[in-house]
Every structure is written in structure tokens, then in C-alpha cells.
PDB file of C-alpha atoms in Angstrom:
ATOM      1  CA  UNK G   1      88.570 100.345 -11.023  1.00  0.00           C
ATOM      2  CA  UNK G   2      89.852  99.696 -14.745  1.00  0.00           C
ATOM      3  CA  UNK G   3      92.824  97.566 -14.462  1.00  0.00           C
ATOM      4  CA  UNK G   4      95.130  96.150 -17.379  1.00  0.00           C
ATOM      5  CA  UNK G   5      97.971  94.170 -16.549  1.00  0.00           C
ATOM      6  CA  UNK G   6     100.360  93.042 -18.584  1.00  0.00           C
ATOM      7  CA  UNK G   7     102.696  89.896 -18.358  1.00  0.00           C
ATOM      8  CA  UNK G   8     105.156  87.033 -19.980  1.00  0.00           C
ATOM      9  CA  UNK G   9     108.086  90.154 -20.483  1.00  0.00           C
ATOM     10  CA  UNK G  10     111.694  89.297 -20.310  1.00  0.00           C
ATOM     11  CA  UNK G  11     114.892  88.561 -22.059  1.00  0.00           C
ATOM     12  CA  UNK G  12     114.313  86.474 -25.295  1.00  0.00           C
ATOM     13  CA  UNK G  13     117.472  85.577 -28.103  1.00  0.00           C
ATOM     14  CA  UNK G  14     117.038  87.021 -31.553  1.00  0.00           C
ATOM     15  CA  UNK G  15     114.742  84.557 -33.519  1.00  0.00           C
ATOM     16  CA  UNK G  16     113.017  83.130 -30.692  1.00  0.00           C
ATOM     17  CA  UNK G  17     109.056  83.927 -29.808  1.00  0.00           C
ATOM     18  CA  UNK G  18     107.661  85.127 -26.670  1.00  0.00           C
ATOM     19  CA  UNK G  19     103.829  85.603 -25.807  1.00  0.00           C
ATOM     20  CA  UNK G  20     102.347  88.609 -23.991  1.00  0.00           C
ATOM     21  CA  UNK G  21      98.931  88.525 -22.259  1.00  0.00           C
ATOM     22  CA  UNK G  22      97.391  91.366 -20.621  1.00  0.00           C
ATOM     23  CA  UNK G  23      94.654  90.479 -17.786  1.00  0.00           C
ATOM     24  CA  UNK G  24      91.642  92.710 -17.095  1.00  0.00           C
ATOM     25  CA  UNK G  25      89.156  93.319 -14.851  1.00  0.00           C
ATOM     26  CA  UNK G  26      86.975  96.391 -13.233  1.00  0.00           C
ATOM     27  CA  UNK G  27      84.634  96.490 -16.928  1.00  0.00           C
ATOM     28  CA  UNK G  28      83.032  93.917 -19.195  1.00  0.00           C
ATOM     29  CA  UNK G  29      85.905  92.995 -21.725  1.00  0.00           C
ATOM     30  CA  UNK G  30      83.828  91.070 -23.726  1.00  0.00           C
ATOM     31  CA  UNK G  31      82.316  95.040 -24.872  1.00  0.00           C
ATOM     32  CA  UNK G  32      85.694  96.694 -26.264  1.00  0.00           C
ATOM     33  CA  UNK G  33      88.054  96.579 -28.900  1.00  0.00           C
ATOM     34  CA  UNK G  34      91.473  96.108 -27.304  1.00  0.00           C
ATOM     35  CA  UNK G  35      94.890  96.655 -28.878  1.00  0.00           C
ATOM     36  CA  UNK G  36      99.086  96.767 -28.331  1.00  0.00           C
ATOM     37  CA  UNK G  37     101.383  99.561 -28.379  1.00  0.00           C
ATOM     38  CA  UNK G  38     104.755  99.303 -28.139  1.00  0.00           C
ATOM     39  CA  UNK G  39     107.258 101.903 -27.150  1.00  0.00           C
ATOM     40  CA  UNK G  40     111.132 101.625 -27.805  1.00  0.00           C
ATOM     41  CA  UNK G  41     114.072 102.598 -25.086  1.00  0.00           C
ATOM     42  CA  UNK G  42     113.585 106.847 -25.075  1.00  0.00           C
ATOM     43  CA  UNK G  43     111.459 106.607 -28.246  1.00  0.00           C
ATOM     44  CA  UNK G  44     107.947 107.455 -29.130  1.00  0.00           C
ATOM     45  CA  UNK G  45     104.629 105.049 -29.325  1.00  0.00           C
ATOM     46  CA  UNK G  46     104.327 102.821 -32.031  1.00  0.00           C
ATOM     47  CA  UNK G  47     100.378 100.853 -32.386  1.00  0.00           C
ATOM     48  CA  UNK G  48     100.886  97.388 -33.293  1.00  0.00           C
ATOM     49  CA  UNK G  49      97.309  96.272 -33.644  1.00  0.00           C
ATOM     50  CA  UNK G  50      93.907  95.913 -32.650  1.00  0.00           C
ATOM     51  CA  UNK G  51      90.856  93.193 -32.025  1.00  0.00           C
ATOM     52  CA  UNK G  52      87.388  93.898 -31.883  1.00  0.00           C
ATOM     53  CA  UNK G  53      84.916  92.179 -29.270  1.00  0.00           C
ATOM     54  CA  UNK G  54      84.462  88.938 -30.531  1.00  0.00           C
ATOM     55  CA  UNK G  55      88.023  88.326 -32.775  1.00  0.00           C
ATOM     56  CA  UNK G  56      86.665  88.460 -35.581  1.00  0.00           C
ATOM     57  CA  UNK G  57      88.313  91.456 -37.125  1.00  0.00           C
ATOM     58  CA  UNK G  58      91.771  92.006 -36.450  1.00  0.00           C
ATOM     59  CA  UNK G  59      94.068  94.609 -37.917  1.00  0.00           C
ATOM     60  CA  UNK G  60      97.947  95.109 -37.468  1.00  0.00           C
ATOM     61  CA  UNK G  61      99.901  98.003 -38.661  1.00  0.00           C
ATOM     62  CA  UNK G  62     101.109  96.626 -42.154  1.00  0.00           C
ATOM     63  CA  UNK G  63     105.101  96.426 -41.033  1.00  0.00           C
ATOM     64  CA  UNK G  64     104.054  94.122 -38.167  1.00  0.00           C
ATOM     65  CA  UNK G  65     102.092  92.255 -39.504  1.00  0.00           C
ATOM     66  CA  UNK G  66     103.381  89.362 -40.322  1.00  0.00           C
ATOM     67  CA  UNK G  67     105.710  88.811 -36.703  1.00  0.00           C
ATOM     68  CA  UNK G  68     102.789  89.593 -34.294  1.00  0.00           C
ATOM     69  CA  UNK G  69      99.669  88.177 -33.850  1.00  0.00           C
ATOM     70  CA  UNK G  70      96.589  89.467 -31.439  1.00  0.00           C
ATOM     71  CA  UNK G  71      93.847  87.280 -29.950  1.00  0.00           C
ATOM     72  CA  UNK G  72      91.881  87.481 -26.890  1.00  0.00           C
ATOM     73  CA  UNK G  73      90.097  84.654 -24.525  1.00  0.00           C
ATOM     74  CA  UNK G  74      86.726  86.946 -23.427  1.00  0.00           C
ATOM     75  CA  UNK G  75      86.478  83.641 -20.808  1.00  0.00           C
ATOM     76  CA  UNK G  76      89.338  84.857 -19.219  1.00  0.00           C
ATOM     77  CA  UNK G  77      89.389  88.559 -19.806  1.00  0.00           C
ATOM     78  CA  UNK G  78      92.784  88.414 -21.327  1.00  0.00           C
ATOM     79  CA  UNK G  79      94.225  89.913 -24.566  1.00  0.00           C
ATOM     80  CA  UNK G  80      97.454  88.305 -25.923  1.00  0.00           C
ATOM     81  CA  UNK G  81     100.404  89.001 -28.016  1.00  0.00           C
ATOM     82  CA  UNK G  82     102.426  86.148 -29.677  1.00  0.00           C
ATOM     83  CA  UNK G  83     105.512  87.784 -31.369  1.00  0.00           C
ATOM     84  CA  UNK G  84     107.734  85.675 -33.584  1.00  0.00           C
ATOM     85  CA  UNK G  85     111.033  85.781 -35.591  1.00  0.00           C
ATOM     86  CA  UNK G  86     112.452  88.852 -32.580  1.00  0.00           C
ATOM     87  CA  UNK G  87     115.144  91.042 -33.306  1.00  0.00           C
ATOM     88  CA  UNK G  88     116.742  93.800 -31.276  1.00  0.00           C
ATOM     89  CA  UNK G  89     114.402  96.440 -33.217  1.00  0.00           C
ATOM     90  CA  UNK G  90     111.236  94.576 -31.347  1.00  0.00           C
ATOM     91  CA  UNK G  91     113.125  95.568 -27.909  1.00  0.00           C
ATOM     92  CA  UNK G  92     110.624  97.479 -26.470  1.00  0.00           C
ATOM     93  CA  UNK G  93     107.819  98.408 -23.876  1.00  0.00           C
ATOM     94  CA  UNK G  94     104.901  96.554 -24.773  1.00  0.00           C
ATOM     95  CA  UNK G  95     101.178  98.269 -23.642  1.00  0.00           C
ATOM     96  CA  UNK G  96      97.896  96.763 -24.353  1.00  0.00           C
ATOM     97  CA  UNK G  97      95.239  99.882 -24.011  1.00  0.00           C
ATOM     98  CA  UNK G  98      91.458  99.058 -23.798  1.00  0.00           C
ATOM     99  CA  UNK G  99      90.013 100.864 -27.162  1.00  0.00           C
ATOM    100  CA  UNK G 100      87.078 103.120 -26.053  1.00  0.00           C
ATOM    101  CA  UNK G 101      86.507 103.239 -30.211  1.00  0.00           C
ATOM    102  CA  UNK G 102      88.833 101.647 -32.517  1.00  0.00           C
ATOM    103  CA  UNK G 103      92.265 103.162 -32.699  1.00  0.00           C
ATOM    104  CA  UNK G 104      91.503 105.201 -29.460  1.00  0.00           C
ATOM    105  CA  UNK G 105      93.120 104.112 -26.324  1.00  0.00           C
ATOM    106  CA  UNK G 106      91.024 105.036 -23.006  1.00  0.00           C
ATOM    107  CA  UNK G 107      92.838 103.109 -20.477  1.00  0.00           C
ATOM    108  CA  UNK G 108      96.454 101.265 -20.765  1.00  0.00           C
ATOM    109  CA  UNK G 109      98.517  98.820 -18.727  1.00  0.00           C
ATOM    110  CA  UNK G 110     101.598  99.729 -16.585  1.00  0.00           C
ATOM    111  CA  UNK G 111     103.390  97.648 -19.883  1.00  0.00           C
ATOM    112  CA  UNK G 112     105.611  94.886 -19.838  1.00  0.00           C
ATOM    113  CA  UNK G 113     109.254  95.363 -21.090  1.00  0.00           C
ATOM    114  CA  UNK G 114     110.706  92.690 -23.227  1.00  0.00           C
ATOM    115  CA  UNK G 115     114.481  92.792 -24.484  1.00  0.00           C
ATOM    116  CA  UNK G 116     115.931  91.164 -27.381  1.00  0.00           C
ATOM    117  CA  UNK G 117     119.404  90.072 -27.181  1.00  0.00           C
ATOM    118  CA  UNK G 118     121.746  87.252 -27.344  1.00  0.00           C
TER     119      UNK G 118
ATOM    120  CA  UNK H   1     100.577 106.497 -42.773  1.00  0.00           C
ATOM    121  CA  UNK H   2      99.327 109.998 -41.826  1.00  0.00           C
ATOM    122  CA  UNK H   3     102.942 111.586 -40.127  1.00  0.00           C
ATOM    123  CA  UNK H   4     101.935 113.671 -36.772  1.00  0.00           C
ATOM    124  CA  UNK H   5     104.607 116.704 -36.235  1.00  0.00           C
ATOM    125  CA  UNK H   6     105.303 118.103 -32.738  1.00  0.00           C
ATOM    126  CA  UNK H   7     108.579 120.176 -31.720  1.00  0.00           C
ATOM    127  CA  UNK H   8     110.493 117.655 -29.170  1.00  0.00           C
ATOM    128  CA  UNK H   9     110.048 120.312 -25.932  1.00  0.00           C
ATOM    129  CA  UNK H  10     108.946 123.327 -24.525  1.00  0.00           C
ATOM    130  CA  UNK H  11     110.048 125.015 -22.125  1.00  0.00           C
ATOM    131  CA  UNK H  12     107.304 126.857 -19.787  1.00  0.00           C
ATOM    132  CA  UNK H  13     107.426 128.415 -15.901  1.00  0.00           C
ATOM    133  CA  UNK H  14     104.923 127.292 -13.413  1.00  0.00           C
ATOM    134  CA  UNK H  15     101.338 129.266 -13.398  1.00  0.00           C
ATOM    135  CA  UNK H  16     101.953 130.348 -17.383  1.00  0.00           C
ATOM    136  CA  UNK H  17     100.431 128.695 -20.420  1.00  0.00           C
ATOM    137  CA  UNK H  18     101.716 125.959 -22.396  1.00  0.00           C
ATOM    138  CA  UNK H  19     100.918 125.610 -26.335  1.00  0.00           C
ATOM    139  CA  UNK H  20     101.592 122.158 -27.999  1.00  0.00           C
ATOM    140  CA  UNK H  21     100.949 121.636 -31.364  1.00  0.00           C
ATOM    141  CA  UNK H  22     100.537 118.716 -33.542  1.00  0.00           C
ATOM    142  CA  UNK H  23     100.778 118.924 -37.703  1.00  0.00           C
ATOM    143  CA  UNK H  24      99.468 116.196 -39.761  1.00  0.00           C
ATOM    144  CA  UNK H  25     100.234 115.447 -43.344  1.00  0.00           C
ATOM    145  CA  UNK H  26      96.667 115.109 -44.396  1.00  0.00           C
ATOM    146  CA  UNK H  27      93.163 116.295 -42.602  1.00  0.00           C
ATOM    147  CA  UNK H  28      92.343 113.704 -40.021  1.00  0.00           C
ATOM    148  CA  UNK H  29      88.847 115.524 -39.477  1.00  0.00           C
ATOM    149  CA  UNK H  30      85.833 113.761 -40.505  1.00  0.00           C
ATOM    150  CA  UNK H  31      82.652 115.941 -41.275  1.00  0.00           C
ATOM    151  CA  UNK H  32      82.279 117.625 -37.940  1.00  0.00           C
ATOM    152  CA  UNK H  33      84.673 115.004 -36.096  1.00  0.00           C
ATOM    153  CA  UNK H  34      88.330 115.994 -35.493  1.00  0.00           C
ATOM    154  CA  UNK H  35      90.187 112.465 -34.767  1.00  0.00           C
ATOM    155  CA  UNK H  36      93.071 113.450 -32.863  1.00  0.00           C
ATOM    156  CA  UNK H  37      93.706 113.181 -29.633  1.00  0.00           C
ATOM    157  CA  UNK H  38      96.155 113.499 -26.713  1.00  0.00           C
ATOM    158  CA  UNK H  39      97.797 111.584 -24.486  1.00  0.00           C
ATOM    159  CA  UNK H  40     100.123 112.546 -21.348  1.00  0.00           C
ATOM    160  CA  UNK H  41     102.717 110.431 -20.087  1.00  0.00           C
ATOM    161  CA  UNK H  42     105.757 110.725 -16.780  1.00  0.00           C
ATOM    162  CA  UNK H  43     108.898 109.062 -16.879  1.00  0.00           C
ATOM    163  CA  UNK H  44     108.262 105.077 -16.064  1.00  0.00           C
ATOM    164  CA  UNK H  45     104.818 105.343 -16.362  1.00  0.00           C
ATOM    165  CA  UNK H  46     102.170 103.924 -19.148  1.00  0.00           C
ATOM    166  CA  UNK H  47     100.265 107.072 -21.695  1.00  0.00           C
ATOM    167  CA  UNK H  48      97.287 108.505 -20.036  1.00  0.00           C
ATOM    168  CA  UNK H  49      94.104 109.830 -22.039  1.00  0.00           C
ATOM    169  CA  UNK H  50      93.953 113.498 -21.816  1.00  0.00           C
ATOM    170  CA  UNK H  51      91.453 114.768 -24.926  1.00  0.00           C
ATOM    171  CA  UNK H  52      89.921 112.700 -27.512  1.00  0.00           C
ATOM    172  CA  UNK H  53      88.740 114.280 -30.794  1.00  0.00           C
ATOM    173  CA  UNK H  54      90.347 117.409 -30.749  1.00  0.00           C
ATOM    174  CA  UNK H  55      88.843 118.847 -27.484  1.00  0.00           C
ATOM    175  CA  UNK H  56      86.587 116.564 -25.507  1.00  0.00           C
ATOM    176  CA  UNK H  57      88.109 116.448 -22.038  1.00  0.00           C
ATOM    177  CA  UNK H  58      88.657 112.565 -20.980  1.00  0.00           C
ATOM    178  CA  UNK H  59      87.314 111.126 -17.937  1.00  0.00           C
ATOM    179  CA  UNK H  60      88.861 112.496 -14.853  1.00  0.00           C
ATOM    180  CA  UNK H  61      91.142 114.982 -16.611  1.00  0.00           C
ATOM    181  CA  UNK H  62      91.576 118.541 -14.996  1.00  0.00           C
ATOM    182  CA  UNK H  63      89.698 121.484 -16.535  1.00  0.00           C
ATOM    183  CA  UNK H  64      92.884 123.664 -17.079  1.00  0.00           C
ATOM    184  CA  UNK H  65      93.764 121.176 -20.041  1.00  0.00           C
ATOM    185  CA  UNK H  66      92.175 121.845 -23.178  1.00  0.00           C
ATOM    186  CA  UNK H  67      92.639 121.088 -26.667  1.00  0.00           C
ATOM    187  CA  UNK H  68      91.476 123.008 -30.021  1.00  0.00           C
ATOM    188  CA  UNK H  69      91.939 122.621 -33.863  1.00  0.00           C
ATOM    189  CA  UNK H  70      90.518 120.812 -36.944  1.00  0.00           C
ATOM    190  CA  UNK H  71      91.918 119.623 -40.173  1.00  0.00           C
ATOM    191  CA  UNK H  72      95.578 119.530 -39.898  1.00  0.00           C
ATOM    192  CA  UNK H  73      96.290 121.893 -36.913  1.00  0.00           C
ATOM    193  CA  UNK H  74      95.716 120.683 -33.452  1.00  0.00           C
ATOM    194  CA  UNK H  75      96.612 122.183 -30.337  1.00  0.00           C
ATOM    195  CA  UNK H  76      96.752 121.238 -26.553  1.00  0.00           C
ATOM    196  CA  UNK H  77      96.628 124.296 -23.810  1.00  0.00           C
ATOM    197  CA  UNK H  78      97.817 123.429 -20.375  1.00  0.00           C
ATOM    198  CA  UNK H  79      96.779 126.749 -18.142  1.00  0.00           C
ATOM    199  CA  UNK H  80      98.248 127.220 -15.689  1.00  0.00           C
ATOM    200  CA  UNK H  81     100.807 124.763 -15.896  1.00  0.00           C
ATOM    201  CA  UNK H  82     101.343 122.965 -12.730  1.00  0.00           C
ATOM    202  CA  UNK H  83     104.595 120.718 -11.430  1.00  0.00           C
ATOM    203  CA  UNK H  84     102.363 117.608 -11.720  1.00  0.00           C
ATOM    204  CA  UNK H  85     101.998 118.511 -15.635  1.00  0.00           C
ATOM    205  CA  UNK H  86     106.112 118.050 -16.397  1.00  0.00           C
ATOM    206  CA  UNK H  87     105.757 115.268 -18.904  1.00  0.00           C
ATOM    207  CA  UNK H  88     106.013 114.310 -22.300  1.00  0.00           C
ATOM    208  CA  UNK H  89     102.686 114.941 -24.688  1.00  0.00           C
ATOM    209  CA  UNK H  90     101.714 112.556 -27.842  1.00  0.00           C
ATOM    210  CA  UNK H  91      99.053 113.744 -30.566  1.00  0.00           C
ATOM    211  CA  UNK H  92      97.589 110.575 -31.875  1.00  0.00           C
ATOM    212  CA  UNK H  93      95.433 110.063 -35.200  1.00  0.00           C
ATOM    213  CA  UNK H  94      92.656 107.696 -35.532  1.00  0.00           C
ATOM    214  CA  UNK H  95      91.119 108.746 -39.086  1.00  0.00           C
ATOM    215  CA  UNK H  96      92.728 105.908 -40.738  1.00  0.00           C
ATOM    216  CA  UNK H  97      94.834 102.579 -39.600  1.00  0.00           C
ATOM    217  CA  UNK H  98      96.920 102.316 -38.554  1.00  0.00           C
ATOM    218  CA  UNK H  99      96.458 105.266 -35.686  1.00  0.00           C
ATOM    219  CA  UNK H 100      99.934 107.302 -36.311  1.00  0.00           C
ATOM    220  CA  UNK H 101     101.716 109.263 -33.096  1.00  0.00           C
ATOM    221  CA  UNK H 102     103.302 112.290 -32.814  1.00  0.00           C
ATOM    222  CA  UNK H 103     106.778 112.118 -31.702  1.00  0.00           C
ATOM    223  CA  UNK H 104     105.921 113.995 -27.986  1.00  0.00           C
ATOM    224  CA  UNK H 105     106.867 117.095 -27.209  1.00  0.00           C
ATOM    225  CA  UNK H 106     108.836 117.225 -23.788  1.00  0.00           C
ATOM    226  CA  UNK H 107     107.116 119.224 -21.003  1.00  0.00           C
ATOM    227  CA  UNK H 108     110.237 121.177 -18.758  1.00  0.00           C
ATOM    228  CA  UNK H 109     109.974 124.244 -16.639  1.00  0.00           C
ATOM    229  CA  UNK H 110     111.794 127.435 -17.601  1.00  0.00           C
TER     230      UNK H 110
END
């Protein structure tokens, strides 16, 4: 069974970081692209950004680029999601989806929910 | 960023057909391949795969979805509609990055 589960959610204060990983197991994660979507309170889905099999291409939608950052650990079969410099707009539900093909999302994680406020 | 237009809801009684439709601002069809694809998702719960490129079923998914269109048109047919199927849809573009979202059209019975 294909199972993404994410982690490291919670309350942070404005201007603080917090890191996401997302653990997987049930296929080889060392063969997929993975990636991060976020979705705000009652809002649609926004993609933050992908990474292909072995890191060494990683894109970001251009707005968030320079706040998050994506790597992976293929040792451990976990994707991660260091976000810096928060603000309440970054309050969100944060999904890392295995990528079947680059910007196509095949499975996802249950999400972990991570709320910016002082 | 290629913008992805769906009406918020539709409203739709058990057994009948349900139409959603997705806009883009620019083709997302390359050659013969239509990237846009559909996702399903229930209150509290994480997207789920439904079609990918236009109208290849996804692993798993029940034959009484389908999904149709090319260029800038796209549609997903739910028939019949069943109570499982109340939920909210996303069209989602993967011609060029970043991969753009619909805004979801709502699901509700009549």
C-alpha cells in the first residue's frame, strides 16, 4: 500500500521557521519526483514545488521561492519542507503528493496543518 | 501562470449526470497530449487522482467518471452521480510550471 505521511505541523510565531517531512513507504522513492501542495483554511490548492529522484533539479513556484525549500533523504524515504520568514498567509494545509510525472500528483498524504500566529 | 476557471458548485440529484468544466487561459495540450487532469477531494480529507491527461481513468477510479476535452476546454462527467461522489472537484494543469489549479467546483445534491 502507497503511504505518505506527513509530520513536524503546529503552531509557529510570524518570522519563525518550521520543517515538514513527509515519510513513505509501500514503493521505491528513490524512482519519483515528489512535491508540496499547500491548501489554505476553505481555499483552493496551491503547488509549492517539486524534486526529482536524485535532488538534483528542484523547482518552486516563483512566489515561494525564496521562503521554502524542498529536499529529500532517498536513505530514509522522506521528502522535507523547511519554510522560513512565516506569516499568517503561509497558514495552511501542507500535502506532499508522490509525482507519477512531474507536476502530476498520483498519490498524496493525509497533510499536516501548520498555523501561523502570535 | 496558466489561470484554470471552474464555476464554484453544481448542484445535481442522485442517479443524473454531472458536467464540470475547467477553462484555461492558454492551450495546455501538447501535440496529441491534453495535460489536465482531475482531482476529487471530501471535507477533511487529502485530493485524490481521478483522470490524468484529459481522460485516462486513474488507478482504482470507478468507470462512471470520465473526463473529455483538449486545448482549453476540459470536462469531467460523473454518471450517475452517487452519494459517495458529494465533493469538491479541482482541474489541474501540468503543461508548464508551475502546475496551476482550478478553484473546485463544489459537488451538492439538488
Amino acid at each position: 500500500e502507497v503511504k505518505l505521511v506527513e509530520s513536524g505541523g503546529g503552531l509557529v510565531q510570524p518570522g519563525r521557521s518550521l520543517k515538514l517531512s513527509c515519510a513513505v513507504s509501500g514503493f521505491n522513492f528513490n524512482d519519483y519526483w515528489m512535491g508540496w501542495v499547500r491548501q489554505a483554511p476553505g481555499k483552493g490548492l496551491e503547488w509549492i514545488g517539486e524534486i526529482n529522484k536524485d535532488s538534483s533539479t528542484i523547482n518552486y513556484t516563483p512566489s515561494l521561492k525564496d521562503k521554502f525549500t524542498i529536499s529529500r533523504d532517498n536513505a530514509q524515504n522522506t521528502l522535507y519542507l523547511q519554510m522560513s520568514k512565516l506569516g499568517s498567509e503561509d497558514t495552511a494545509i501542507y500535502y506532499c503528493a508522490r509525482e507519477t510525472t512531474p507536476m502530476l500528483m498520483d498519490a498524496w498524504g493525509q497533510g499536516a496543518s501548520v498555523t501561523v500566529s502570535s | 501562470d496558466i489561470v484554470l476557471t471552474q464555476s464554484p458548485a453544481l448542484a445535481v440529484s442522485l442517479g443524473q449526470r454531472a458536467t464540470i468544466s475547467c477553462r484555461a487561459s492558454q492551450s495546455v495540450s501538447i501535440s496529441r497530449y491534453n495535460l489536465m487532469h482531475w482531482y476529487q477531494q471530501k471535507p477533511g480529507q487529502q485530493p485524490k487522482l481521478l483522470i490524468y491527461r484529459a481522460s485516462t481513468l486513474a488507478s482504482g477510479i470507478p468507470a462512471r467518471f470520465s473526463g473529455s476535452g483538449s486545448g482549453t476546454d476540459f470536462t469531467l462527467t460523473i454518471n450517475p452521480v452517487q452519494a459517495d461522489d458529494i465533493a469538491t472537484y479541482y482541474c489541474q494543469q501540468s503543461r508548464e510550471s508551475p502546475p496551476t489549479f482550478g478553484g473546485g467546483t463544489k459537488l451538492e445534491l439538488k
